[in-house]
């Protein structure tokens, strides 16, 4: 029986769905908010909440688990490491250095879905997903 095993299929095979959600999650943490279809945003919300929960643990195993859920792209910003040396910021570093400490006192609900007008052309339901302040 498949009770309570529902996942968002999004009309794609498993490999394409995982790649699309990894890309959306990477873009989401790079920019702080993204606009996408409502169904993709709902699927992304589950993944991003899981990523933030893992990042709050801040151990090596959590870093490895989060790196499986995102693409570790460069954000284009420079940051200081522990020794004072300039290094380029990546999505993974941003999650563990800025996003996780923001939500250290919060137990869940790290993202917000805001419905937006339908997309022009095919009238798909759209939503903006963003991090809660």
PDB file of N, CA, C and O in Angstrom, residues 26-89:
ATOM      1  N   UNK A  26      18.525  25.683  -5.857  1.00  0.00           N
ATOM      2  CA  UNK A  26      19.763  26.460  -5.940  1.00  0.00           C
ATOM      3  C   UNK A  26      19.463  27.916  -6.277  1.00  0.00           C
ATOM      4  O   UNK A  26      20.018  28.839  -5.660  1.00  0.00           O
ATOM      5  N   UNK A  27      18.590  28.143  -7.245  1.00  0.00           N
ATOM      6  CA  UNK A  27      18.225  29.510  -7.614  1.00  0.00           C
ATOM      7  C   UNK A  27      17.504  30.217  -6.475  1.00  0.00           C
ATOM      8  O   UNK A  27      17.712  31.407  -6.235  1.00  0.00           O
ATOM      9  N   UNK A  28      16.671  29.469  -5.761  1.00  0.00           N
ATOM     10  CA  UNK A  28      15.922  30.048  -4.647  1.00  0.00           C
ATOM     11  C   UNK A  28      16.865  30.548  -3.559  1.00  0.00           C
ATOM     12  O   UNK A  28      16.726  31.674  -3.077  1.00  0.00           O
ATOM     13  N   UNK A  29      17.844  29.744  -3.173  1.00  0.00           N
ATOM     14  CA  UNK A  29      18.759  30.169  -2.123  1.00  0.00           C
ATOM     15  C   UNK A  29      19.766  31.203  -2.632  1.00  0.00           C
ATOM     16  O   UNK A  29      20.316  31.966  -1.850  1.00  0.00           O
ATOM     17  N   UNK A  30      19.992  31.251  -3.932  1.00  0.00           N
ATOM     18  CA  UNK A  30      20.893  32.251  -4.485  1.00  0.00           C
ATOM     19  C   UNK A  30      20.240  33.637  -4.467  1.00  0.00           C
ATOM     20  O   UNK A  30      20.883  34.631  -4.142  1.00  0.00           O
ATOM     21  N   UNK A  31      18.944  33.693  -4.784  1.00  0.00           N
ATOM     22  CA  UNK A  31      18.264  34.978  -4.930  1.00  0.00           C
ATOM     23  C   UNK A  31      17.334  35.334  -3.768  1.00  0.00           C
ATOM     24  O   UNK A  31      16.921  36.484  -3.662  1.00  0.00           O
ATOM     25  N   UNK A  32      16.949  34.371  -2.959  1.00  0.00           N
ATOM     26  CA  UNK A  32      16.063  34.649  -1.831  1.00  0.00           C
ATOM     27  C   UNK A  32      14.594  34.491  -2.153  1.00  0.00           C
ATOM     28  O   UNK A  32      13.787  34.247  -1.274  1.00  0.00           O
ATOM     29  N   UNK A  33      14.236  34.622  -3.412  1.00  0.00           N
ATOM     30  CA  UNK A  33      12.857  34.380  -3.851  1.00  0.00           C
ATOM     31  C   UNK A  33      12.866  34.109  -5.345  1.00  0.00           C
ATOM     32  O   UNK A  33      13.745  34.594  -6.061  1.00  0.00           O
ATOM     33  N   UNK A  34      11.896  33.332  -5.796  1.00  0.00           N
ATOM     34  CA  UNK A  34      11.750  33.075  -7.224  1.00  0.00           C
ATOM     35  C   UNK A  34      10.268  33.023  -7.570  1.00  0.00           C
ATOM     36  O   UNK A  34       9.430  32.788  -6.703  1.00  0.00           O
ATOM     37  N   UNK A  35       9.965  33.225  -8.830  1.00  0.00           N
ATOM     38  CA  UNK A  35       8.605  33.105  -9.347  1.00  0.00           C
ATOM     39  C   UNK A  35       8.551  31.880 -10.228  1.00  0.00           C
ATOM     40  O   UNK A  35       9.359  31.729 -11.144  1.00  0.00           O
ATOM     41  N   UNK A  36       7.601  30.994  -9.952  1.00  0.00           N
ATOM     42  CA  UNK A  36       7.447  29.761 -10.711  1.00  0.00           C
ATOM     43  C   UNK A  36       5.982  29.360 -10.671  1.00  0.00           C
ATOM     44  O   UNK A  36       5.155  30.064 -10.087  1.00  0.00           O
ATOM     45  N   UNK A  37       5.651  28.241 -11.290  1.00  0.00           N
ATOM     46  CA  UNK A  37       4.267  27.787 -11.255  1.00  0.00           C
ATOM     47  C   UNK A  37       3.907  27.346  -9.839  1.00  0.00           C
ATOM     48  O   UNK A  37       4.777  27.000  -9.037  1.00  0.00           O
ATOM     49  N   UNK A  38       2.640  27.346  -9.554  1.00  0.00           N
ATOM     50  CA  UNK A  38       2.166  27.046  -8.204  1.00  0.00           C
ATOM     51  C   UNK A  38       2.550  25.635  -7.774  1.00  0.00           C
ATOM     52  O   UNK A  38       2.994  25.417  -6.645  1.00  0.00           O
ATOM     53  N   UNK A  39       2.408  24.670  -8.672  1.00  0.00           N
ATOM     54  CA  UNK A  39       2.698  23.283  -8.308  1.00  0.00           C
ATOM     55  C   UNK A  39       4.197  23.062  -8.079  1.00  0.00           C
ATOM     56  O   UNK A  39       4.590  22.329  -7.172  1.00  0.00           O
ATOM     57  N   UNK A  40       5.021  23.696  -8.882  1.00  0.00           N
ATOM     58  CA  UNK A  40       6.466  23.600  -8.663  1.00  0.00           C
ATOM     59  C   UNK A  40       6.855  24.285  -7.353  1.00  0.00           C
ATOM     60  O   UNK A  40       7.731  23.812  -6.636  1.00  0.00           O
ATOM     61  N   UNK A  41       6.210  25.398  -7.045  1.00  0.00           N
ATOM     62  CA  UNK A  41       6.506  26.106  -5.803  1.00  0.00           C
ATOM     63  C   UNK A  41       6.135  25.258  -4.586  1.00  0.00           C
ATOM     64  O   UNK A  41       6.865  25.242  -3.589  1.00  0.00           O
ATOM     65  N   UNK A  42       5.021  24.543  -4.655  1.00  0.00           N
ATOM     66  CA  UNK A  42       4.618  23.678  -3.544  1.00  0.00           C
ATOM     67  C   UNK A  42       5.601  22.527  -3.365  1.00  0.00           C
ATOM     68  O   UNK A  42       5.929  22.142  -2.242  1.00  0.00           O
ATOM     69  N   UNK A  43       6.088  21.968  -4.472  1.00  0.00           N
ATOM     70  CA  UNK A  43       7.085  20.900  -4.383  1.00  0.00           C
ATOM     71  C   UNK A  43       8.407  21.448  -3.849  1.00  0.00           C
ATOM     72  O   UNK A  43       9.090  20.794  -3.060  1.00  0.00           O
ATOM     73  N   UNK A  44       8.763  22.656  -4.276  1.00  0.00           N
ATOM     74  CA  UNK A  44      10.010  23.278  -3.837  1.00  0.00           C
ATOM     75  C   UNK A  44       9.971  23.639  -2.364  1.00  0.00           C
ATOM     76  O   UNK A  44      10.982  23.548  -1.671  1.00  0.00           O
ATOM     77  N   UNK A  45       8.800  24.005  -1.864  1.00  0.00           N
ATOM     78  CA  UNK A  45       8.660  24.380  -0.450  1.00  0.00           C
ATOM     79  C   UNK A  45       9.073  23.236   0.467  1.00  0.00           C
ATOM     80  O   UNK A  45       9.765  23.446   1.463  1.00  0.00           O
ATOM     81  N   UNK A  46       8.693  22.029   0.140  1.00  0.00           N
ATOM     82  CA  UNK A  46       9.061  20.868   0.954  1.00  0.00           C
ATOM     83  C   UNK A  46      10.577  20.686   0.982  1.00  0.00           C
ATOM     84  O   UNK A  46      11.167  20.432   2.036  1.00  0.00           O
ATOM     85  N   UNK A  47      11.211  20.826  -0.166  1.00  0.00           N
ATOM     86  CA  UNK A  47      12.653  20.621  -0.254  1.00  0.00           C
ATOM     87  C   UNK A  47      13.413  21.724   0.481  1.00  0.00           C
ATOM     88  O   UNK A  47      14.354  21.450   1.218  1.00  0.00           O
ATOM     89  N   UNK A  48      12.984  22.976   0.307  1.00  0.00           N
ATOM     90  CA  UNK A  48      13.709  24.071   0.950  1.00  0.00           C
ATOM     91  C   UNK A  48      13.566  24.025   2.467  1.00  0.00           C
ATOM     92  O   UNK A  48      14.521  24.323   3.184  1.00  0.00           O
ATOM     93  N   UNK A  49      12.395  23.637   2.955  1.00  0.00           N
ATOM     94  CA  UNK A  49      12.235  23.507   4.408  1.00  0.00           C
ATOM     95  C   UNK A  49      13.133  22.400   4.954  1.00  0.00           C
ATOM     96  O   UNK A  49      13.722  22.536   6.024  1.00  0.00           O
ATOM     97  N   UNK A  50      13.264  21.316   4.204  1.00  0.00           N
ATOM     98  CA  UNK A  50      14.156  20.238   4.618  1.00  0.00           C
ATOM     99  C   UNK A  50      15.613  20.706   4.623  1.00  0.00           C
ATOM    100  O   UNK A  50      16.379  20.391   5.538  1.00  0.00           O
ATOM    101  N   UNK A  51      15.993  21.496   3.610  1.00  0.00           N
ATOM    102  CA  UNK A  51      17.371  21.996   3.519  1.00  0.00           C
ATOM    103  C   UNK A  51      17.692  22.907   4.696  1.00  0.00           C
ATOM    104  O   UNK A  51      18.752  22.790   5.316  1.00  0.00           O
ATOM    105  N   UNK A  52      16.783  23.807   5.039  1.00  0.00           N
ATOM    106  CA  UNK A  52      17.036  24.721   6.158  1.00  0.00           C
ATOM    107  C   UNK A  52      17.117  23.951   7.471  1.00  0.00           C
ATOM    108  O   UNK A  52      17.968  24.236   8.313  1.00  0.00           O
ATOM    109  N   UNK A  53      16.264  22.963   7.646  1.00  0.00           N
ATOM    110  CA  UNK A  53      16.303  22.150   8.863  1.00  0.00           C
ATOM    111  C   UNK A  53      17.630  21.418   8.977  1.00  0.00           C
ATOM    112  O   UNK A  53      18.228  21.356  10.058  1.00  0.00           O
ATOM    113  N   UNK A  54      18.128  20.876   7.873  1.00  0.00           N
ATOM    114  CA  UNK A  54      19.432  20.211   7.884  1.00  0.00           C
ATOM    115  C   UNK A  54      20.547  21.215   8.161  1.00  0.00           C
ATOM    116  O   UNK A  54      21.486  20.929   8.910  1.00  0.00           O
ATOM    117  N   UNK A  55      20.444  22.392   7.578  1.00  0.00           N
ATOM    118  CA  UNK A  55      21.497  23.399   7.737  1.00  0.00           C
ATOM    119  C   UNK A  55      21.577  23.913   9.165  1.00  0.00           C
ATOM    120  O   UNK A  55      22.645  24.313   9.620  1.00  0.00           O
ATOM    121  N   UNK A  56      20.480  23.895   9.878  1.00  0.00           N
ATOM    122  CA  UNK A  56      20.495  24.333  11.272  1.00  0.00           C
ATOM    123  C   UNK A  56      21.318  23.392  12.145  1.00  0.00           C
ATOM    124  O   UNK A  56      21.835  23.814  13.174  1.00  0.00           O
ATOM    125  N   UNK A  57      21.470  22.127  11.745  1.00  0.00           N
ATOM    126  CA  UNK A  57      22.295  21.186  12.506  1.00  0.00           C
ATOM    127  C   UNK A  57      23.768  21.544  12.417  1.00  0.00           C
ATOM    128  O   UNK A  57      24.518  21.362  13.359  1.00  0.00           O
ATOM    129  N   UNK A  58      24.199  21.998  11.245  1.00  0.00           N
ATOM    130  CA  UNK A  58      25.562  22.501  11.025  1.00  0.00           C
ATOM    131  C   UNK A  58      26.643  21.488  11.404  1.00  0.00           C
ATOM    132  O   UNK A  58      27.543  21.772  12.185  1.00  0.00           O
ATOM    133  N   UNK A  59      26.560  20.293  10.833  1.00  0.00           N
ATOM    134  CA  UNK A  59      27.640  19.324  10.981  1.00  0.00           C
ATOM    135  C   UNK A  59      28.003  18.795   9.594  1.00  0.00           C
ATOM    136  O   UNK A  59      27.372  19.138   8.598  1.00  0.00           O
ATOM    137  N   UNK A  60      29.041  17.985   9.542  1.00  0.00           N
ATOM    138  CA  UNK A  60      29.566  17.515   8.257  1.00  0.00           C
ATOM    139  C   UNK A  60      28.530  16.682   7.511  1.00  0.00           C
ATOM    140  O   UNK A  60      28.362  16.811   6.295  1.00  0.00           O
ATOM    141  N   UNK A  61      27.811  15.845   8.237  1.00  0.00           N
ATOM    142  CA  UNK A  61      26.816  14.995   7.593  1.00  0.00           C
ATOM    143  C   UNK A  61      25.683  15.842   6.996  1.00  0.00           C
ATOM    144  O   UNK A  61      25.193  15.553   5.896  1.00  0.00           O
ATOM    145  N   UNK A  62      25.282  16.907   7.692  1.00  0.00           N
ATOM    146  CA  UNK A  62      24.245  17.791   7.174  1.00  0.00           C
ATOM    147  C   UNK A  62      24.722  18.500   5.909  1.00  0.00           C
ATOM    148  O   UNK A  62      23.952  18.671   4.958  1.00  0.00           O
ATOM    149  N   UNK A  63      25.990  18.903   5.889  1.00  0.00           N
ATOM    150  CA  UNK A  63      26.544  19.552   4.692  1.00  0.00           C
ATOM    151  C   UNK A  63      26.488  18.598   3.500  1.00  0.00           C
ATOM    152  O   UNK A  63      26.111  18.981   2.397  1.00  0.00           O
ATOM    153  N   UNK A  64      26.839  17.356   3.724  1.00  0.00           N
ATOM    154  CA  UNK A  64      26.799  16.368   2.640  1.00  0.00           C
ATOM    155  C   UNK A  64      25.385  16.089   2.184  1.00  0.00           C
ATOM    156  O   UNK A  64      25.131  15.916   0.986  1.00  0.00           O
ATOM    157  N   UNK A  65      24.446  16.041   3.104  1.00  0.00           N
ATOM    158  CA  UNK A  65      23.057  15.804   2.730  1.00  0.00           C
ATOM    159  C   UNK A  65      22.492  16.984   1.947  1.00  0.00           C
ATOM    160  O   UNK A  65      21.783  16.785   0.960  1.00  0.00           O
ATOM    161  N   UNK A  66      22.810  18.200   2.352  1.00  0.00           N
ATOM    162  CA  UNK A  66      22.321  19.379   1.633  1.00  0.00           C
ATOM    163  C   UNK A  66      22.959  19.461   0.254  1.00  0.00           C
ATOM    164  O   UNK A  66      22.303  19.842  -0.718  1.00  0.00           O
ATOM    165  N   UNK A  67      24.232  19.090   0.145  1.00  0.00           N
ATOM    166  CA  UNK A  67      24.896  19.166  -1.162  1.00  0.00           C
ATOM    167  C   UNK A  67      24.290  18.191  -2.167  1.00  0.00           C
ATOM    168  O   UNK A  67      24.427  18.392  -3.368  1.00  0.00           O
ATOM    169  N   UNK A  68      23.590  17.165  -1.688  1.00  0.00           N
ATOM    170  CA  UNK A  68      22.885  16.262  -2.600  1.00  0.00           C
ATOM    171  C   UNK A  68      21.584  16.864  -3.106  1.00  0.00           C
ATOM    172  O   UNK A  68      21.064  16.439  -4.126  1.00  0.00           O
ATOM    173  N   UNK A  69      21.054  17.875  -2.407  1.00  0.00           N
ATOM    174  CA  UNK A  69      19.767  18.455  -2.755  1.00  0.00           C
ATOM    175  C   UNK A  69      19.865  19.740  -3.569  1.00  0.00           C
ATOM    176  O   UNK A  69      18.852  20.245  -4.032  1.00  0.00           O
ATOM    177  N   UNK A  70      21.080  20.293  -3.737  1.00  0.00           N
ATOM    178  CA  UNK A  70      21.248  21.533  -4.494  1.00  0.00           C
ATOM    179  C   UNK A  70      22.439  21.406  -5.435  1.00  0.00           C
ATOM    180  O   UNK A  70      23.255  20.508  -5.297  1.00  0.00           O
ATOM    181  N   UNK A  71      22.518  22.336  -6.387  1.00  0.00           N
ATOM    182  CA  UNK A  71      23.720  22.499  -7.193  1.00  0.00           C
ATOM    183  C   UNK A  71      24.541  23.589  -6.519  1.00  0.00           C
ATOM    184  O   UNK A  71      24.041  24.680  -6.262  1.00  0.00           O
ATOM    185  N   UNK A  72      25.794  23.313  -6.252  1.00  0.00           N
ATOM    186  CA  UNK A  72      26.627  24.257  -5.515  1.00  0.00           C
ATOM    187  C   UNK A  72      27.235  25.268  -6.487  1.00  0.00           C
ATOM    188  O   UNK A  72      28.395  25.202  -6.836  1.00  0.00           O
ATOM    189  N   UNK A  73      26.426  26.247  -6.898  1.00  0.00           N
ATOM    190  CA  UNK A  73      26.859  27.254  -7.858  1.00  0.00           C
ATOM    191  C   UNK A  73      27.495  28.430  -7.139  1.00  0.00           C
ATOM    192  O   UNK A  73      27.237  28.681  -5.974  1.00  0.00           O
ATOM    193  N   UNK A  74      28.307  29.173  -7.869  1.00  0.00           N
ATOM    194  CA  UNK A  74      28.888  30.394  -7.318  1.00  0.00           C
ATOM    195  C   UNK A  74      27.855  31.507  -7.410  1.00  0.00           C
ATOM    196  O   UNK A  74      27.168  31.651  -8.406  1.00  0.00           O
ATOM    197  N   UNK A  75      27.769  32.306  -6.346  1.00  0.00           N
ATOM    198  CA  UNK A  75      26.779  33.377  -6.308  1.00  0.00           C
ATOM    199  C   UNK A  75      27.300  34.688  -6.873  1.00  0.00           C
ATOM    200  O   UNK A  75      26.521  35.586  -7.151  1.00  0.00           O
ATOM    201  N   UNK A  76      28.604  34.824  -7.006  1.00  0.00           N
ATOM    202  CA  UNK A  76      29.183  36.053  -7.533  1.00  0.00           C
ATOM    203  C   UNK A  76      29.628  37.012  -6.454  1.00  0.00           C
ATOM    204  O   UNK A  76      30.173  38.068  -6.747  1.00  0.00           O
ATOM    205  N   UNK A  77      29.399  36.681  -5.192  1.00  0.00           N
ATOM    206  CA  UNK A  77      29.826  37.532  -4.077  1.00  0.00           C
ATOM    207  C   UNK A  77      31.114  36.990  -3.475  1.00  0.00           C
ATOM    208  O   UNK A  77      31.378  35.794  -3.522  1.00  0.00           O
ATOM    209  N   UNK A  78      31.894  37.873  -2.896  1.00  0.00           N
ATOM    210  CA  UNK A  78      33.106  37.467  -2.185  1.00  0.00           C
ATOM    211  C   UNK A  78      32.852  37.588  -0.690  1.00  0.00           C
ATOM    212  O   UNK A  78      32.204  38.530  -0.238  1.00  0.00           O
ATOM    213  N   UNK A  79      33.348  36.599   0.081  1.00  0.00           N
ATOM    214  CA  UNK A  79      33.188  36.625   1.530  1.00  0.00           C
ATOM    215  C   UNK A  79      34.528  36.342   2.185  1.00  0.00           C
ATOM    216  O   UNK A  79      35.469  35.892   1.531  1.00  0.00           O
ATOM    217  N   UNK A  80      34.608  36.609   3.475  1.00  0.00           N
ATOM    218  CA  UNK A  80      35.817  36.340   4.238  1.00  0.00           C
ATOM    219  C   UNK A  80      35.708  34.953   4.869  1.00  0.00           C
ATOM    220  O   UNK A  80      34.679  34.619   5.445  1.00  0.00           O
ATOM    221  N   UNK A  81      36.760  34.150   4.770  1.00  0.00           N
ATOM    222  CA  UNK A  81      36.760  32.875   5.483  1.00  0.00           C
ATOM    223  C   UNK A  81      37.285  33.092   6.899  1.00  0.00           C
ATOM    224  O   UNK A  81      37.500  34.218   7.337  1.00  0.00           O
ATOM    225  N   UNK A  82      37.486  32.007   7.631  1.00  0.00           N
ATOM    226  CA  UNK A  82      37.898  32.112   9.032  1.00  0.00           C
ATOM    227  C   UNK A  82      39.272  32.760   9.200  1.00  0.00           C
ATOM    228  O   UNK A  82      39.555  33.381  10.210  1.00  0.00           O
ATOM    229  N   UNK A  83      40.130  32.624   8.193  1.00  0.00           N
ATOM    230  CA  UNK A  83      41.477  33.187   8.261  1.00  0.00           C
ATOM    231  C   UNK A  83      41.559  34.601   7.704  1.00  0.00           C
ATOM    232  O   UNK A  83      42.644  35.178   7.633  1.00  0.00           O
ATOM    233  N   UNK A  84      40.435  35.160   7.256  1.00  0.00           N
ATOM    234  CA  UNK A  84      40.434  36.505   6.707  1.00  0.00           C
ATOM    235  C   UNK A  84      40.717  36.558   5.216  1.00  0.00           C
ATOM    236  O   UNK A  84      40.848  37.634   4.649  1.00  0.00           O
ATOM    237  N   UNK A  85      40.833  35.404   4.572  1.00  0.00           N
ATOM    238  CA  UNK A  85      41.114  35.350   3.140  1.00  0.00           C
ATOM    239  C   UNK A  85      39.807  35.497   2.361  1.00  0.00           C
ATOM    240  O   UNK A  85      38.769  34.988   2.770  1.00  0.00           O
ATOM    241  N   UNK A  86      39.872  36.212   1.233  1.00  0.00           N
ATOM    242  CA  UNK A  86      38.704  36.395   0.376  1.00  0.00           C
ATOM    243  C   UNK A  86      38.438  35.111  -0.413  1.00  0.00           C
ATOM    244  O   UNK A  86      39.319  34.608  -1.100  1.00  0.00           O
ATOM    245  N   UNK A  87      37.207  34.600  -0.315  1.00  0.00           N
ATOM    246  CA  UNK A  87      36.805  33.441  -1.112  1.00  0.00           C
ATOM    247  C   UNK A  87      35.471  33.755  -1.767  1.00  0.00           C
ATOM    248  O   UNK A  87      34.725  34.618  -1.308  1.00  0.00           O
ATOM    249  N   UNK A  88      35.189  33.037  -2.851  1.00  0.00           N
ATOM    250  CA  UNK A  88      33.939  33.260  -3.557  1.00  0.00           C
ATOM    251  C   UNK A  88      32.816  32.493  -2.863  1.00  0.00           C
ATOM    252  O   UNK A  88      32.971  31.348  -2.484  1.00  0.00           O
ATOM    253  N   UNK A  89      31.686  33.165  -2.694  1.00  0.00           N
ATOM    254  CA  UNK A  89      30.553  32.551  -2.017  1.00  0.00           C
ATOM    255  C   UNK A  89      29.827  31.596  -2.954  1.00  0.00           C
ATOM    256  O   UNK A  89      29.625  31.901  -4.126  1.00  0.00           O
TER     257      UNK A  89
END
